[in-house]
């Protein structure tokens, strides 16, 4: 890519002439002069120099988009030529939320590395906004998430598996005596008995007066939990609002002070405990798909394609 494009793109990323100049190892006056030369050439300003931090103009946004297209073409070309050999090397960058980074990816990567030990895999933890930005700017090759739509025009999705949201309730609570026919234990979840059609779904209305641990607004599990409660005719009384499901799980487990909507994959991957019992919920709202996703039209390396194939077969 031409130096002037690289320099302007660095200014855009750093949102500062001085920071960009430092990163590019050139003087700020020289960098400013180069940008002015480009602006004079195209006849429009690329940056609004009155804003802090620096922002791009309408014309600047178009210029940056063109630069990103060029970067993607260069990246795809490089990946293509790197892939002409056998799959005995390669690099994959995978992004996921903390849950998948902790419970799903380590096992998949471990098994994959047994087969392809020379392939280097980097994992980046982030929220869905950060992960999508990583795909967009090509710093991430592949993401694993639930909050992905098959209809997203910018993504190519690959169905991994479904997960199921259960209600976890402290086992010492008296309400459990009334609901014995609906109860599931840790061992039941581990054996996937909750997926059997003969296991009854509990009515959430039974828990309308109990305290809840909920995810914070904006999280897909918060949305689903709220929808489940509203369908049962109430709004949950939240006494803990959390960012991470593992935090909520441990609060429920050790304080035994509230109920919580919990992922079955978490229970399956956790150590056995008898402090909580579990209830199957309305299947339509409690079932959600997990997807791998890549940026549309992005060239996927042989290593990345093989990891996808390997993971989807598990």
XYZ file of C-alpha atoms in Angstrom, residues 208 210-216 222 226 234-242 258-259:
21
model
C -42.113 -14.602 40.714
C -38.035 -14.755 44.648
C -34.847 -12.676 44.210
C -32.906 -13.096 40.953
C -29.315 -12.687 39.841
C -29.424 -11.132 36.375
C -26.993 -10.090 33.688
C -26.708 -6.375 32.965
C -30.494 -10.631 30.152
C -36.502 -10.975 30.975
C -43.842 -10.922 36.046
C -40.667 -8.843 36.041
C -37.808 -10.406 38.021
C -36.586 -8.668 41.166
C -32.840 -8.463 40.629
C -30.625 -8.213 43.718
C -27.375 -8.728 41.777
C -26.631 -7.308 38.318
C -23.536 -8.921 36.830
C -31.078 -15.964 44.716
C -32.038 -17.857 41.579
